[in-house]
Coordinates of C-alpha atoms in Angstrom, one line a residue:
M1 CA -8.4 20.2 -21.7
P2 CA -9.1 20.5 -18.1
D3 CA -8.4 17.6 -16.0
T4 CA -11.6 16.3 -15.0
R5 CA -10.0 13.6 -12.4
P6 CA -11.0 13.6 -8.9
T7 CA -9.5 15.9 -6.6
P8 CA -7.7 14.0 -3.8
P9 CA -8.6 15.3 0.2
D10 CA -6.3 17.6 1.3
H11 CA -3.9 16.1 3.7
R12 CA -2.4 19.1 4.9
H13 CA -5.2 20.6 7.2
P14 CA -7.7 19.1 9.7
G15 CA -10.6 17.4 8.5
P16 CA -14.0 18.9 9.4
P17 CA -15.6 18.8 13.3
C18 CA -16.2 15.3 14.3
I19 CA -16.8 12.9 17.2
F20 CA -14.5 10.1 17.4
V21 CA -15.8 6.9 19.2
I22 CA -13.6 4.1 20.4
F23 CA -15.5 1.0 21.5
G24 CA -12.7 -1.1 23.7
A25 CA -11.6 2.3 25.2
S26 CA -9.8 0.7 28.1
G27 CA -7.4 -1.9 26.0
D28 CA -4.0 -2.0 25.2
L29 CA -4.8 -0.8 21.5
T30 CA -6.3 2.5 22.7
K31 CA -3.6 3.6 25.0
R32 CA -0.6 2.5 23.1
K33 CA -1.8 3.7 19.9
L34 CA -5.2 5.5 19.4
I35 CA -4.6 8.0 21.8
P36 CA -1.5 8.7 21.2
A37 CA -2.0 8.8 17.5
L38 CA -4.9 11.3 17.8
F39 CA -2.9 13.5 20.3
N40 CA 0.3 13.8 17.9
L41 CA -2.5 14.9 15.1
R42 CA -3.7 17.7 17.8
C43 CA -0.1 18.7 18.0
L44 CA 0.7 18.8 14.4
G45 CA -2.6 21.0 13.8
L46 CA -4.6 18.2 12.3
L47 CA -7.5 17.9 14.5
P48 CA -10.3 20.0 13.8
D49 CA -10.8 22.4 16.6
R50 CA -14.1 21.4 17.3
F51 CA -13.2 17.5 18.3
A52 CA -14.3 15.4 21.0
V53 CA -13.3 11.6 22.0
I54 CA -16.1 9.1 23.7
G55 CA -14.7 6.1 24.7
V56 CA -17.1 3.2 25.3
A57 CA -15.6 -0.3 27.3
I58 CA -17.1 -2.8 29.8
T59 CA -14.7 -1.4 32.4
P60 CA -16.5 0.7 35.3
G61 CA -15.8 4.4 34.8
D62 CA -17.3 7.9 34.1
D63 CA -16.0 11.2 32.4
A64 CA -13.3 12.0 35.1
S65 CA -11.9 8.5 35.6
F66 CA -11.2 7.8 32.0
R67 CA -9.3 11.4 31.8
T68 CA -7.1 10.4 34.9
Q69 CA -6.4 6.9 33.2
L70 CA -5.4 8.6 29.8
S71 CA -3.3 11.3 31.5
S72 CA -1.8 8.2 33.3
D73 CA -1.1 6.3 30.1
I74 CA -0.2 9.0 28.0
K75 CA 3.1 9.5 29.9
Q76 CA 4.2 5.8 29.1
F77 CA 3.1 6.0 25.6
A78 CA 3.3 9.3 24.2
T79 CA 5.9 9.2 21.1
H80 CA 7.3 12.7 22.2
P81 CA 7.5 15.2 25.1
V82 CA 4.0 15.7 26.7
D83 CA 3.0 19.8 26.6
P84 CA 1.0 19.9 29.5
A85 CA -1.3 22.8 28.1
E86 CA -1.9 20.7 24.7
W87 CA -2.7 17.7 26.6
D88 CA -5.4 19.2 29.3
A89 CA -6.8 20.6 26.0
F90 CA -7.1 17.2 24.6
V91 CA -7.9 15.2 27.4
S92 CA -10.7 17.8 28.7
A93 CA -12.7 16.7 25.2
C94 CA -12.6 13.0 26.5
Y95 CA -15.5 11.5 27.6
Y96 CA -16.8 7.6 28.8
I97 CA -19.7 5.5 28.8
A98 CA -19.6 1.8 30.8
G99 CA -21.5 -1.0 29.6
D100 CA -21.7 -4.4 27.9
F101 CA -21.7 -4.0 23.9
N102 CA -24.4 -6.6 24.0
D103 CA -26.9 -4.2 25.8
T104 CA -29.0 -2.1 23.9
A105 CA -28.9 0.4 26.5
V106 CA -25.2 1.2 26.1
F107 CA -26.1 2.3 22.6
T108 CA -29.1 4.4 23.7
A109 CA -26.5 6.1 26.2
L110 CA -24.0 6.6 23.2
K111 CA -26.6 8.3 21.2
D112 CA -27.6 10.6 24.0
K113 CA -24.0 11.2 24.7
I114 CA -23.1 12.2 21.3
A115 CA -25.8 14.8 21.3
T116 CA -24.3 16.3 24.9
V117 CA -21.3 16.4 23.6
Q118 CA -22.1 18.1 20.3
Q119 CA -23.9 20.5 22.2
E120 CA -21.4 21.1 24.9
R121 CA -18.5 21.4 22.8
T122 CA -20.2 23.3 20.1
I123 CA -19.4 20.9 17.5
P124 CA -21.4 21.3 14.5
G125 CA -22.6 19.0 12.1
Q126 CA -23.2 15.3 12.6
N127 CA -19.6 13.6 11.6
V128 CA -19.1 10.6 13.8
V129 CA -15.9 8.2 13.4
F130 CA -16.7 4.7 15.3
N131 CA -13.7 2.9 15.6
L132 CA -14.0 -0.8 16.7
A133 CA -11.0 -1.4 18.8
V134 CA -12.7 -4.6 20.1
T135 CA -12.2 -8.4 19.9
P136 CA -13.0 -9.7 16.1
T137 CA -15.9 -11.3 17.6
L138 CA -17.5 -8.3 18.4
F139 CA -17.5 -6.6 15.2
G140 CA -20.4 -7.7 13.9
T141 CA -22.4 -7.2 17.3
V142 CA -21.2 -3.7 17.7
A143 CA -22.2 -3.2 14.0
A144 CA -25.8 -3.9 14.4
Q145 CA -26.2 -2.5 17.4
L146 CA -25.5 1.0 15.9
G147 CA -27.4 0.4 13.6
A148 CA -30.4 -0.7 15.4
A149 CA -29.9 2.7 17.4
G150 CA -29.9 4.6 14.3
L151 CA -26.5 5.7 14.5
L152 CA -25.2 4.7 11.3
Q153 CA -27.4 6.9 9.2
E154 CA -25.4 9.7 7.2
T155 CA -27.1 13.1 6.9
P156 CA -26.2 16.0 4.3
D157 CA -24.8 17.2 7.0
G158 CA -22.8 14.3 8.6
Y159 CA -20.9 11.3 7.5
R160 CA -20.8 8.1 9.9
R161 CA -17.7 5.9 9.4
V162 CA -16.6 2.7 11.2
I163 CA -13.0 1.7 11.6
I164 CA -12.5 -1.9 11.6
E165 CA -9.2 -3.3 12.8
K166 CA -7.7 -6.5 11.6
P167 CA -8.2 -9.8 11.5
F168 CA -11.1 -9.3 8.8
G169 CA -12.2 -12.9 9.7
R170 CA -10.3 -16.3 10.1
D171 CA -10.7 -17.8 6.5
L172 CA -12.7 -16.7 3.4
D173 CA -16.0 -17.8 4.6
T174 CA -15.7 -16.0 7.7
A175 CA -14.5 -12.8 6.1
R176 CA -17.5 -13.0 3.8
E177 CA -19.7 -13.4 6.7
L178 CA -18.6 -10.6 8.6
N179 CA -18.8 -8.3 5.3
N180 CA -22.6 -9.5 5.1
K181 CA -23.2 -8.8 8.5
L182 CA -21.4 -5.0 8.1
H183 CA -23.2 -4.3 4.9
E184 CA -26.6 -5.3 6.6
V185 CA -26.1 -2.0 8.1
L186 CA -23.4 0.1 6.3
H187 CA -22.6 1.0 2.8
E188 CA -19.1 -0.2 1.7
S189 CA -18.1 3.5 1.5
Q190 CA -18.8 3.7 5.4
V191 CA -16.4 1.0 6.2
Y192 CA -12.7 1.7 7.0
R193 CA -10.6 -1.6 7.3
I194 CA -7.6 -0.3 8.6
D195 CA -3.9 -1.8 8.2
H196 CA -1.4 0.2 10.3
Y197 CA 1.6 -1.0 8.0
L198 CA 0.1 1.1 5.2
G199 CA 0.4 4.1 7.4
K200 CA 4.3 3.7 7.4
E201 CA 5.8 6.7 5.3
T202 CA 8.3 4.0 3.3
V203 CA 5.1 2.1 2.6
Q204 CA 3.3 5.1 1.3
N205 CA 6.7 6.2 -0.5
I206 CA 6.3 3.0 -2.8
M207 CA 3.9 5.0 -4.9
V208 CA 5.8 8.2 -5.2
F209 CA 8.7 6.5 -5.5
R210 CA 7.8 4.4 -8.7
F211 CA 5.1 6.7 -10.4
A212 CA 6.9 10.3 -9.8
N213 CA 10.2 8.9 -10.9
M214 CA 10.8 8.0 -14.7
I215 CA 13.8 6.3 -14.1
F216 CA 12.3 3.2 -12.2
E217 CA 9.0 2.6 -13.9
P218 CA 10.3 1.5 -17.3
N219 CA 12.4 -1.1 -15.5
W220 CA 9.7 -2.3 -12.9
N221 CA 8.7 -5.4 -14.8
R222 CA 9.4 -8.7 -15.7
R223 CA 12.0 -7.7 -18.4
Y224 CA 14.5 -6.3 -15.9
V225 CA 13.7 -7.6 -12.3
D226 CA 14.8 -11.3 -11.5
S227 CA 12.5 -11.6 -7.8
V228 CA 11.3 -9.8 -5.0
Q229 CA 11.2 -10.3 -1.4
I230 CA 9.1 -9.1 1.4
T231 CA 10.3 -9.7 5.2
V232 CA 8.6 -9.1 7.9
A233 CA 10.7 -10.3 10.7
E234 CA 10.4 -9.5 14.6
S235 CA 12.9 -10.6 17.5
L236 CA 9.8 -10.3 20.0
G237 CA 7.7 -13.4 20.8
V238 CA 4.0 -13.4 21.6
E239 CA 4.7 -11.0 24.2
N240 CA 0.7 -10.4 25.9
R241 CA -0.7 -11.7 22.7
G242 CA -0.5 -15.8 23.3
G243 CA -4.0 -16.4 23.0
Y244 CA -4.5 -14.3 19.7
L245 CA -1.6 -15.5 17.9
D246 CA -2.4 -19.2 19.1
H247 CA -5.6 -19.2 17.8
Y248 CA -4.5 -17.1 14.5
G249 CA -0.9 -18.1 13.6
V250 CA 1.2 -15.7 11.6
L251 CA -0.2 -16.6 8.2
R252 CA -3.6 -14.8 8.9
D253 CA -2.2 -12.2 11.1
M254 CA 0.6 -11.1 9.0
V255 CA 0.2 -12.4 5.4
Q256 CA -3.3 -12.3 4.7
N257 CA -3.1 -8.5 5.1
H258 CA -0.1 -6.5 5.8
M259 CA 2.2 -8.5 3.4
L260 CA -0.2 -8.9 0.5
S261 CA -1.0 -5.4 1.0
V262 CA 2.6 -4.3 0.3
L263 CA 2.9 -6.9 -2.4
S264 CA -0.1 -5.3 -4.3
L265 CA 1.5 -1.7 -3.8
I266 CA 4.9 -3.2 -5.3
A267 CA 3.2 -5.0 -8.1
M268 CA 0.4 -2.9 -9.2
E269 CA -0.1 -0.9 -12.5
P270 CA 0.0 2.9 -12.4
P271 CA -3.7 4.3 -11.5
S272 CA -5.5 6.8 -13.2
S273 CA -5.1 9.1 -10.1
I274 CA -4.6 8.8 -6.6
S275 CA -8.0 8.9 -5.5
G276 CA -9.1 6.4 -3.2
D277 CA -11.1 3.8 -5.5
A278 CA -8.4 4.3 -8.3
V279 CA -5.4 3.1 -6.6
R280 CA -7.7 0.2 -4.8
N281 CA -8.9 -1.0 -8.4
E282 CA -5.2 -1.7 -9.2
K283 CA -4.2 -3.3 -6.0
V284 CA -7.1 -5.7 -6.2
K285 CA -6.3 -6.7 -10.0
V286 CA -2.9 -7.8 -8.5
L287 CA -4.3 -10.0 -6.1
D288 CA -6.8 -11.6 -8.5
A289 CA -3.7 -12.3 -10.7
I290 CA -1.8 -14.1 -7.7
R291 CA -1.7 -17.6 -9.1
P292 CA -3.9 -19.8 -7.0
M293 CA -2.4 -22.7 -5.7
E294 CA -3.3 -26.6 -5.5
P295 CA -2.6 -28.5 -2.4
E296 CA 0.6 -30.3 -3.9
E297 CA 1.6 -26.6 -4.9
V298 CA 1.3 -25.6 -1.5
I299 CA 3.5 -28.4 0.2
E300 CA 6.1 -27.6 -2.6
N301 CA 5.7 -23.4 -2.2
C302 CA 5.1 -22.6 1.6
V303 CA 6.9 -23.3 4.5
R304 CA 5.8 -23.0 8.3
G305 CA 7.7 -23.1 11.3
Q306 CA 7.7 -22.6 15.0
Y307 CA 10.3 -21.6 17.1
G308 CA 12.2 -23.1 19.8
A309 CA 14.1 -22.1 22.5
G310 CA 17.1 -20.0 21.7
V311 CA 19.1 -16.8 22.3
I312 CA 17.7 -13.2 21.6
D313 CA 20.1 -10.1 22.2
G314 CA 22.3 -12.5 24.6
Q315 CA 19.4 -13.6 26.7
Q316 CA 17.7 -17.1 26.6
V317 CA 14.3 -17.1 25.6
P318 CA 11.4 -20.1 26.0
A319 CA 10.4 -21.9 22.9
Y320 CA 6.9 -20.9 21.3
R321 CA 5.0 -23.9 23.4
D322 CA 6.3 -22.5 26.7
E323 CA 4.8 -19.2 26.3
P324 CA 2.0 -17.9 28.4
S325 CA -1.4 -18.6 26.9
V326 CA 0.1 -20.9 24.3
D327 CA -1.1 -24.7 24.2
P328 CA 2.0 -26.6 25.2
R329 CA 0.9 -28.9 22.3
S330 CA 0.2 -26.4 20.1
N331 CA 1.0 -26.9 16.0
T332 CA 0.2 -22.9 15.4
E333 CA 2.8 -21.5 13.0
T334 CA 5.2 -18.7 14.2
Y335 CA 6.7 -18.3 10.9
A336 CA 5.7 -18.4 7.2
A337 CA 7.3 -18.2 3.9
M338 CA 6.5 -18.7 0.5
R339 CA 6.6 -18.7 -3.1
L340 CA 4.0 -16.4 -5.3
L341 CA 3.7 -16.0 -8.9
V342 CA 1.6 -12.7 -10.3
D343 CA 0.1 -14.1 -13.6
N344 CA -0.3 -10.8 -15.5
W345 CA 1.7 -9.2 -18.3
R346 CA 4.0 -7.5 -16.2
W347 CA 4.9 -9.9 -13.6
A348 CA 4.8 -13.2 -15.6
D349 CA 7.4 -15.8 -14.1
V350 CA 8.8 -13.2 -11.6
P351 CA 8.7 -15.0 -8.1
F352 CA 7.5 -13.1 -5.2
Y353 CA 9.3 -14.7 -1.9
L354 CA 7.2 -13.6 1.3
R355 CA 8.7 -14.3 4.9
T356 CA 7.2 -13.2 8.2
G357 CA 8.4 -14.9 11.7
K358 CA 8.3 -14.4 15.6
R359 CA 11.5 -14.5 17.4
L360 CA 14.0 -14.2 14.5
A361 CA 17.4 -12.9 14.3
K362 CA 16.2 -9.0 13.7
H363 CA 13.6 -6.9 14.2
L364 CA 13.2 -5.8 10.2
T365 CA 10.7 -5.2 7.5
Q366 CA 11.8 -4.6 4.4
V367 CA 11.2 -4.9 0.4
V368 CA 14.2 -6.2 -1.8
I369 CA 13.8 -6.1 -5.3
R370 CA 16.5 -7.9 -7.3
F371 CA 17.1 -7.1 -10.8
K372 CA 18.6 -9.2 -13.3
R373 CA 22.4 -9.6 -14.3
T374 CA 23.9 -7.8 -17.2
P375 CA 23.5 -10.3 -20.5
L376 CA 27.4 -9.8 -21.0
M377 CA 30.5 -10.5 -18.8
L378 CA 32.1 -7.6 -19.9
F379 CA 34.5 -7.5 -16.8
G380 CA 35.1 -11.1 -16.4
E381 CA 33.0 -14.1 -15.0
K382 CA 34.3 -13.5 -11.5
V383 CA 32.8 -10.0 -11.5
H384 CA 29.7 -11.5 -13.3
S385 CA 29.1 -14.2 -10.7
E386 CA 30.4 -12.6 -7.4
A387 CA 29.1 -9.0 -7.6
G388 CA 25.8 -8.9 -6.6
P389 CA 23.2 -7.8 -9.4
N390 CA 21.4 -4.4 -9.0
A391 CA 18.6 -4.1 -5.9
L392 CA 16.6 -2.0 -4.7
I393 CA 15.8 -1.9 -1.0
L394 CA 13.1 -0.5 0.9
N395 CA 13.6 -0.5 4.5
I396 CA 10.4 0.1 6.3
Q397 CA 10.9 -0.6 9.8
P398 CA 12.6 -0.3 12.4
E399 CA 14.6 2.7 10.3
E400 CA 12.7 3.9 7.2
S401 CA 15.1 4.1 4.2
I402 CA 15.7 3.5 0.6
T403 CA 19.0 1.6 -0.9
I404 CA 19.9 1.0 -4.3
M405 CA 23.1 -1.3 -4.6
I406 CA 25.1 -0.8 -8.0
R407 CA 28.4 -1.6 -9.4
A408 CA 31.0 0.8 -9.5
K409 CA 35.0 0.6 -10.3
R410 CA 37.1 0.5 -7.1
P411 CA 39.8 3.3 -7.2
G412 CA 42.9 2.2 -8.7
P413 CA 44.8 1.2 -11.9
A414 CA 43.0 -2.2 -12.0
V415 CA 39.4 -3.0 -13.3
V416 CA 38.0 -4.1 -9.6
V417 CA 34.3 -3.9 -9.5
D418 CA 32.4 -3.8 -6.4
T419 CA 28.8 -3.3 -5.3
I420 CA 28.0 0.1 -3.1
P421 CA 25.2 1.1 -1.8
L422 CA 23.5 4.3 -2.6
D423 CA 21.2 5.3 0.5
F424 CA 18.6 7.9 1.4
D425 CA 17.3 7.8 4.7
Y426 CA 14.0 9.8 5.9
A427 CA 16.3 11.5 8.9
E428 CA 17.7 13.5 5.9
F429 CA 14.1 15.4 5.4
G430 CA 15.1 16.7 9.1
Q431 CA 13.4 16.0 12.2
Q432 CA 10.5 13.8 12.0
S433 CA 7.6 13.9 14.7
P434 CA 7.8 10.5 16.3
A435 CA 4.5 8.3 15.0
T436 CA 2.5 5.6 16.3
G437 CA 1.8 4.3 12.7
Y438 CA -2.1 5.4 12.9
E439 CA -1.9 9.2 12.5
T440 CA -2.0 9.0 8.8
L441 CA -4.9 6.7 8.9
L442 CA -7.0 8.1 11.6
H443 CA -6.6 11.4 9.7
D444 CA -7.6 9.8 6.3
C445 CA -10.5 8.5 7.8
M446 CA -11.7 12.1 9.0
I447 CA -11.1 13.7 5.6
G448 CA -12.7 10.7 3.8
D449 CA -9.5 9.5 1.8
M450 CA -10.0 5.4 1.6
T451 CA -7.0 4.9 -0.5
L452 CA -4.9 3.1 2.5
F453 CA -7.8 1.1 3.6
H454 CA -9.0 -2.3 2.7
R455 CA -11.9 -2.7 0.4
E456 CA -14.4 -5.6 0.6
D457 CA -13.0 -7.2 -2.7
S458 CA -9.3 -7.1 -1.6
V459 CA -10.2 -8.8 1.5
D460 CA -11.7 -11.4 -0.6
A461 CA -8.9 -11.7 -2.9
S462 CA -6.4 -12.0 -0.4
W463 CA -8.4 -14.7 1.4
R464 CA -8.9 -16.5 -1.9
I465 CA -4.7 -16.5 -2.0
V466 CA -4.2 -17.9 1.7
N467 CA -7.2 -20.3 2.0
P468 CA -5.9 -23.0 0.3
I469 CA -2.7 -22.8 2.6
L470 CA -5.0 -22.9 5.5
D471 CA -6.6 -26.3 4.2
V472 CA -3.5 -27.8 3.7
W473 CA -1.7 -26.9 6.6
G474 CA -4.8 -27.7 8.7
A475 CA -5.1 -31.3 7.0
L476 CA -1.3 -32.1 7.5
P477 CA -0.2 -31.0 11.2
P478 CA 3.5 -30.3 11.0
R479 CA 5.9 -33.3 12.4
D480 CA 8.8 -31.3 13.3
F481 CA 7.8 -28.3 15.2
P482 CA 9.6 -26.5 17.0
D483 CA 11.7 -26.7 13.3
Y484 CA 13.9 -23.4 14.2
E485 CA 15.7 -21.8 17.4
A486 CA 14.7 -18.3 18.4
G487 CA 17.4 -15.9 17.1
T488 CA 17.7 -17.4 13.8
W489 CA 16.5 -16.5 10.2
G490 CA 13.9 -19.3 10.4
P491 CA 13.5 -23.5 9.3
T492 CA 16.4 -24.4 6.9
A493 CA 13.2 -25.3 4.6
A494 CA 12.7 -21.8 3.9
N495 CA 16.1 -21.5 2.7
K496 CA 15.9 -24.5 0.6
L497 CA 12.7 -22.8 -0.8
L498 CA 15.0 -20.3 -2.4
E499 CA 17.8 -22.2 -3.0
R500 CA 16.2 -24.6 -5.6
D501 CA 15.5 -21.5 -7.8
G502 CA 19.4 -20.5 -7.4
R503 CA 18.7 -17.6 -4.9
H504 CA 18.9 -16.9 -1.3
W505 CA 17.2 -14.7 1.4
E506 CA 18.7 -11.3 1.8
N507 CA 19.5 -11.5 5.5
P508 CA 21.3 -8.4 6.8
S509 CA 24.5 -8.7 9.0

């Protein structure tokens, strides 16, 4: 019988001609990530020939000043040496509108600008991507204004898509309120909730690793897996995001989106195809299966922390409460750890340990899947207890690699068993194009592949997991903040969270 499954979009070629509109075009995200990512796509041959960027921001300016500013910024934020001819061709297709997002005249001007640019650049069709690189409080406002100006109406000749940056609300209620506002003017198929973590090669490779290699999938379940650890550690402090982080905290900033997305990729069932909805359906099933916590369970299974002063890379760094734009009496968490259970047939009773934090000992994002020990002590109790069980380590950043820990006999007459690594580094594929993490996602939006984007029900499901923790932490202010020194691996309570299960965090040396 013929294969009737949906044909996935072609990721090897550019999408159709389009205009890419960036709201917040004078902000950090635009100059550090979006423009470098779009330029990288051009250099890779993945931007359509007929393509233009229109920036919209409150900062005064025009087309010429915008191009001048972008040309200055790219010197600092490009991920590879800039070819002058390539850049000139790219930046000449960049345009600008200045104005307040609450002003309807701005959106009328944008509508006129889109028509002018389409004619000037001979861009056929009506394809437009709107990237909302603005403060979350403006998501609903910008969407409503776009709708009122008639800029979101799709036609047979063109799509209209809106990229929303995280956070998607502050809790379950505000997330639902935001979704309701979006759906007043947009179909769910037009909303691309972006998560740049899912643009990283190793994260995307999780599905390939699992479902293209028969050696692993039969063992990917409660019968063989002892536990799963997901770590997102940062050695940096708040940088220039003190006001944002103090308002949201790492539970909202990292766990609710990035970490639960990675967990769902690790734990999901094989999808029927790699089309967007097939994959996202399975991811939502995992989130729905995570056991909700009662208040007493939150206290038992979740740990929060806030860093004090300490030493990072030999340099003394201040406590969180002494950082710029942070309340000196702040009770916002800069560290969160938790023990989650996925109540389904595949993962029942297998703990998933998540931790994330600022000012930790190392910049690291990794997944460690620990397998169970062998059932018999064939090589003696010492080997059974001291040589670690098999583990699969997926390093996501800063290096992207995969390591499998196995046991092997050390050469010599005696049977001496050691645990050794089998490593694969992405560098072995050859020279890779340096990337911002946004390239894949922006290209996916242009070709209409929603696989790596959050759907409304996944946002809802992730907030249902996080909300009980927020409620308890909000009702019981911490008494011991700060409770870990900068440059360490977090509060001692996080170690005890695993020690009571007879396990420990996998901290790299």
